[in-house]
mmCIF file with all atom_site columns, C-alpha atoms in Angstrom:
data_model
loop_
_atom_site.group_PDB
_atom_site.id
_atom_site.type_symbol
_atom_site.label_atom_id
_atom_site.label_alt_id
_atom_site.label_comp_id
_atom_site.label_asym_id
_atom_site.label_entity_id
_atom_site.label_seq_id
_atom_site.pdbx_PDB_ins_code
_atom_site.Cartn_x
_atom_site.Cartn_y
_atom_site.Cartn_z
_atom_site.occupancy
_atom_site.B_iso_or_equiv
_atom_site.pdbx_formal_charge
_atom_site.auth_seq_id
_atom_site.auth_comp_id
_atom_site.auth_asym_id
_atom_site.auth_atom_id
_atom_site.pdbx_PDB_model_num
ATOM 1  C CA . MET A 1 1  ? 124.213 23.678 121.642 1.00 0.00 ? 230 MET A CA 1
ATOM 2  C CA . SER A 1 2  ? 127.089 22.475 119.207 1.00 0.00 ? 231 SER A CA 1
ATOM 3  C CA . LEU A 1 3  ? 128.285 26.061 118.524 1.00 0.00 ? 232 LEU A CA 1
ATOM 4  C CA . LEU A 1 4  ? 128.354 26.627 122.223 1.00 0.00 ? 233 LEU A CA 1
ATOM 5  C CA . ASN A 1 5  ? 130.595 23.599 122.579 1.00 0.00 ? 234 ASN A CA 1
ATOM 6  C CA . VAL A 1 6  ? 132.873 24.551 119.719 1.00 0.00 ? 235 VAL A CA 1
ATOM 7  C CA . LEU A 1 7  ? 133.230 28.088 121.300 1.00 0.00 ? 236 LEU A CA 1
ATOM 8  C CA . SER A 1 8  ? 133.931 26.750 124.825 1.00 0.00 ? 237 SER A CA 1
ATOM 9  C CA . GLN A 1 9  ? 136.648 24.381 123.329 1.00 0.00 ? 238 GLN A CA 1
ATOM 10 C CA . THR A 1 10 ? 138.167 27.079 121.329 1.00 0.00 ? 239 THR A CA 1
ATOM 11 C CA . SER A 1 11 ? 138.348 29.341 124.324 1.00 0.00 ? 240 SER A CA 1
ATOM 12 C CA . SER A 1 12 ? 139.852 26.667 126.590 1.00 0.00 ? 241 SER A CA 1
ATOM 13 C CA . MET A 1 13 ? 142.436 25.935 123.742 1.00 0.00 ? 242 MET A CA 1
ATOM 14 C CA . PHE A 1 14 ? 143.502 29.631 123.614 1.00 0.00 ? 243 PHE A CA 1
ATOM 15 C CA . GLN A 1 15 ? 143.516 29.780 127.469 1.00 0.00 ? 244 GLN A CA 1
ATOM 16 C CA . ASN A 1 16 ? 145.904 26.769 127.553 1.00 0.00 ? 245 ASN A CA 1
ATOM 17 C CA . PHE A 1 17 ? 148.101 28.260 124.681 1.00 0.00 ? 246 PHE A CA 1
ATOM 18 C CA . GLY A 1 18 ? 148.214 31.543 126.715 1.00 0.00 ? 247 GLY A CA 1
ATOM 19 C CA . LEU A 1 19 ? 149.304 29.554 129.815 1.00 0.00 ? 248 LEU A CA 1
ATOM 20 C CA . GLN A 1 20 ? 151.985 27.907 127.915 1.00 0.00 ? 249 GLN A CA 1
ATOM 21 C CA . ILE A 1 21 ? 153.727 31.240 126.503 1.00 0.00 ? 250 ILE A CA 1
ATOM 22 C CA . GLY A 1 22 ? 152.821 33.386 129.586 1.00 0.00 ? 251 GLY A CA 1
ATOM 23 C CA . PRO A 1 23 ? 154.745 33.899 132.889 1.00 0.00 ? 252 PRO A CA 1
ATOM 24 C CA . GLN A 1 24 ? 153.601 30.500 134.122 1.00 0.00 ? 253 GLN A CA 1
ATOM 25 C CA . TYR A 1 25 ? 155.669 28.784 131.493 1.00 0.00 ? 254 TYR A CA 1
ATOM 26 C CA . ASP A 1 26 ? 158.459 26.462 132.382 1.00 0.00 ? 255 ASP A CA 1
ATOM 27 C CA . PRO A 1 27 ? 161.449 28.799 133.540 1.00 0.00 ? 256 PRO A CA 1
ATOM 28 C CA . LEU A 1 28 ? 164.093 26.409 132.244 1.00 0.00 ? 257 LEU A CA 1
ATOM 29 C CA . PHE A 1 29 ? 162.936 27.191 128.855 1.00 0.00 ? 258 PHE A CA 1
ATOM 30 C CA . TYR A 1 30 ? 164.559 30.653 128.868 1.00 0.00 ? 259 TYR A CA 1
ATOM 31 C CA . ASP A 1 31 ? 167.870 29.122 130.367 1.00 0.00 ? 260 ASP A CA 1
ATOM 32 C CA . VAL A 1 32 ? 167.876 26.412 127.547 1.00 0.00 ? 261 VAL A CA 1
ATOM 33 C CA . MET A 1 33 ? 167.342 29.482 124.961 1.00 0.00 ? 262 MET A CA 1
ATOM 34 C CA . ILE A 1 34 ? 170.273 31.192 126.275 1.00 0.00 ? 263 ILE A CA 1
ATOM 35 C CA . TYR A 1 35 ? 172.460 28.215 126.468 1.00 0.00 ? 264 TYR A CA 1
ATOM 36 C CA . ILE A 1 36 ? 171.602 27.294 122.786 1.00 0.00 ? 265 ILE A CA 1
ATOM 37 C CA . PHE A 1 37 ? 172.187 31.032 121.672 1.00 0.00 ? 266 PHE A CA 1
ATOM 38 C CA . GLY A 1 38 ? 175.463 31.118 123.554 1.00 0.00 ? 267 GLY A CA 1
ATOM 39 C CA . THR A 1 39 ? 176.506 27.893 121.937 1.00 0.00 ? 268 THR A CA 1
ATOM 40 C CA . MET A 1 40 ? 175.780 29.116 118.469 1.00 0.00 ? 269 MET A CA 1
ATOM 41 C CA . LEU A 1 41 ? 177.626 32.533 119.257 1.00 0.00 ? 270 LEU A CA 1
ATOM 42 C CA . PHE A 1 42 ? 180.589 30.345 120.533 1.00 0.00 ? 271 PHE A CA 1
ATOM 43 C CA . GLY A 1 43 ? 180.435 28.372 117.316 1.00 0.00 ? 272 GLY A CA 1
ATOM 44 C CA . VAL A 1 44 ? 180.507 31.368 115.085 1.00 0.00 ? 273 VAL A CA 1
ATOM 45 C CA . PHE A 1 45 ? 183.447 32.768 117.078 1.00 0.00 ? 274 PHE A CA 1
ATOM 46 C CA . LEU A 1 46 ? 185.409 29.618 116.827 1.00 0.00 ? 275 LEU A CA 1
ATOM 47 C CA . LEU A 1 47 ? 184.717 29.492 113.042 1.00 0.00 ? 276 LEU A CA 1
ATOM 48 C CA . GLY A 1 48 ? 185.844 32.998 112.698 1.00 0.00 ? 277 GLY A CA 1
ATOM 49 C CA . ALA A 1 49 ? 188.977 32.333 114.614 1.00 0.00 ? 278 ALA A CA 1
ATOM 50 C CA . ILE A 1 50 ? 189.742 29.179 112.423 1.00 0.00 ? 279 ILE A CA 1
ATOM 51 C CA . SER A 1 51 ? 189.222 31.107 109.317 1.00 0.00 ? 280 SER A CA 1
ATOM 52 C CA . PHE A 1 52 ? 191.235 33.956 110.430 1.00 0.00 ? 281 PHE A CA 1
ATOM 53 C CA . TRP A 1 53 ? 194.195 31.430 111.338 1.00 0.00 ? 282 TRP A CA 1
ATOM 54 C CA . LEU A 1 54 ? 193.918 29.794 108.014 1.00 0.00 ? 283 LEU A CA 1
ATOM 55 C CA . ARG A 1 55 ? 193.807 33.086 106.180 1.00 0.00 ? 284 ARG A CA 1
ATOM 56 C CA . ARG A 1 56 ? 196.734 34.277 108.069 1.00 0.00 ? 285 ARG A CA 1
ATOM 57 C CA . LYS A 1 57 ? 198.808 31.302 108.223 1.00 0.00 ? 286 LYS A CA 1
ATOM 58 C CA . GLY A 1 58 ? 197.445 29.057 105.376 1.00 0.00 ? 287 GLY A CA 1
ATOM 59 C CA . LEU A 1 59 ? 197.450 25.292 105.343 1.00 0.00 ? 288 LEU A CA 1
ATOM 60 C CA . GLY A 1 60 ? 201.052 25.116 104.305 1.00 0.00 ? 289 GLY A CA 1
ATOM 61 C CA . GLY A 1 61 ? 204.118 26.566 106.071 1.00 0.00 ? 290 GLY A CA 1
ATOM 62 C CA . GLN A 1 62 ? 204.263 29.574 104.001 1.00 0.00 ? 291 GLN A CA 1
ATOM 63 C CA . SER A 1 63 ? 201.528 32.491 104.287 1.00 0.00 ? 292 SER A CA 1
ATOM 64 C CA . ALA A 1 64 ? 199.097 32.189 101.551 1.00 0.00 ? 293 ALA A CA 1
ATOM 65 C CA . LYS A 1 65 ? 199.288 35.789 100.850 1.00 0.00 ? 294 LYS A CA 1
ATOM 66 C CA . GLU A 1 66 ? 203.045 35.678 100.286 1.00 0.00 ? 295 GLU A CA 1
ATOM 67 C CA . LYS A 1 67 ? 202.567 32.646 98.123  1.00 0.00 ? 296 LYS A CA 1
ATOM 68 C CA . TRP A 1 68 ? 199.866 34.486 96.006  1.00 0.00 ? 297 TRP A CA 1
ATOM 69 C CA . THR A 1 69 ? 202.027 37.646 95.547  1.00 0.00 ? 298 THR A CA 1
ATOM 70 C CA . GLN A 1 70 ? 204.924 35.502 94.563  1.00 0.00 ? 299 GLN A CA 1
ATOM 71 C CA . GLU A 1 71 ? 203.199 33.883 91.934  1.00 0.00 ? 300 GLU A CA 1
ATOM 72 C CA . LEU A 1 72 ? 201.765 37.010 90.626  1.00 0.00 ? 301 LEU A CA 1
ATOM 73 C CA . GLU A 1 73 ? 205.342 38.533 90.605  1.00 0.00 ? 302 GLU A CA 1
ATOM 74 C CA . LYS A 1 74 ? 206.558 35.428 88.584  1.00 0.00 ? 303 LYS A CA 1
ATOM 75 C CA . TYR A 1 75 ? 203.704 36.116 86.119  1.00 0.00 ? 304 TYR A CA 1
ATOM 76 C CA . PHE A 1 76 ? 204.339 39.762 85.805  1.00 0.00 ? 305 PHE A CA 1
ATOM 77 C CA . GLN A 1 77 ? 208.125 39.122 85.140  1.00 0.00 ? 306 GLN A CA 1
ATOM 78 C CA . LYS A 1 78 ? 207.302 36.226 82.650  1.00 0.00 ? 307 LYS A CA 1
ATOM 79 C CA . GLU A 1 79 ? 204.909 38.492 80.740  1.00 0.00 ? 308 GLU A CA 1
ATOM 80 C CA . GLN A 1 80 ? 206.962 41.602 81.430  1.00 0.00 ? 309 GLN A CA 1
ATOM 81 C CA . ILE A 1 81 ? 204.063 43.484 82.820  1.00 0.00 ? 310 ILE A CA 1
ATOM 82 C CA . GLY A 1 82 ? 204.827 46.685 84.694  1.00 0.00 ? 311 GLY A CA 1
ATOM 83 C CA . LEU A 1 83 ? 208.260 46.868 83.345  1.00 0.00 ? 312 LEU A CA 1
ATOM 84 C CA . MET A 1 84 ? 209.789 49.457 81.029  1.00 0.00 ? 313 MET A CA 1
ATOM 85 C CA . PRO A 1 85 ? 209.078 48.860 77.232  1.00 0.00 ? 314 PRO A CA 1
ATOM 86 C CA . ASP A 1 86 ? 211.501 46.243 75.671  1.00 0.00 ? 315 ASP A CA 1
ATOM 87 C CA . GLU A 1 87 ? 211.907 44.680 72.288  1.00 0.00 ? 316 GLU A CA 1
ATOM 88 C CA . LYS A 1 88 ? 209.147 42.096 73.089  1.00 0.00 ? 317 LYS A CA 1
ATOM 89 C CA . HIS A 1 89 ? 206.447 44.672 73.310  1.00 0.00 ? 318 HIS A CA 1
ATOM 90 C CA . HIS A 1 90 ? 206.327 47.715 71.059  1.00 0.00 ? 319 HIS A CA 1
ATOM 91 C CA . TRP A 1 91 ? 204.072 50.277 72.568  1.00 0.00 ? 320 TRP A CA 1
#
C-alpha cells in the first residue's frame, strides 16, 4: 500500500508541476518576462550609448583620442622616433 501511495503522490506532484508550466499558467508571467527582458535590453543600450559618448568625448573637454595622440607625438619627438637619423642615434 505504501508504494501505491508514493506513486500517487509522485504522479499528482508531476501533474501539478505540468499545470504550472503548461498553457493554464498565469498569463501575466509572459508579460513580466517580456518587461524584464526589455528593461535589460534598454539597460544594455543605455550603457552602450554612455560608453560611446565617453569614448568619443572623454571626461574632459578634449577628446581622449586627440589627447592620446598628442602625448604619443610628444614622446616620439622627445625620443626622436620616426625622424631622420641625427647625431643622437647612429644607425
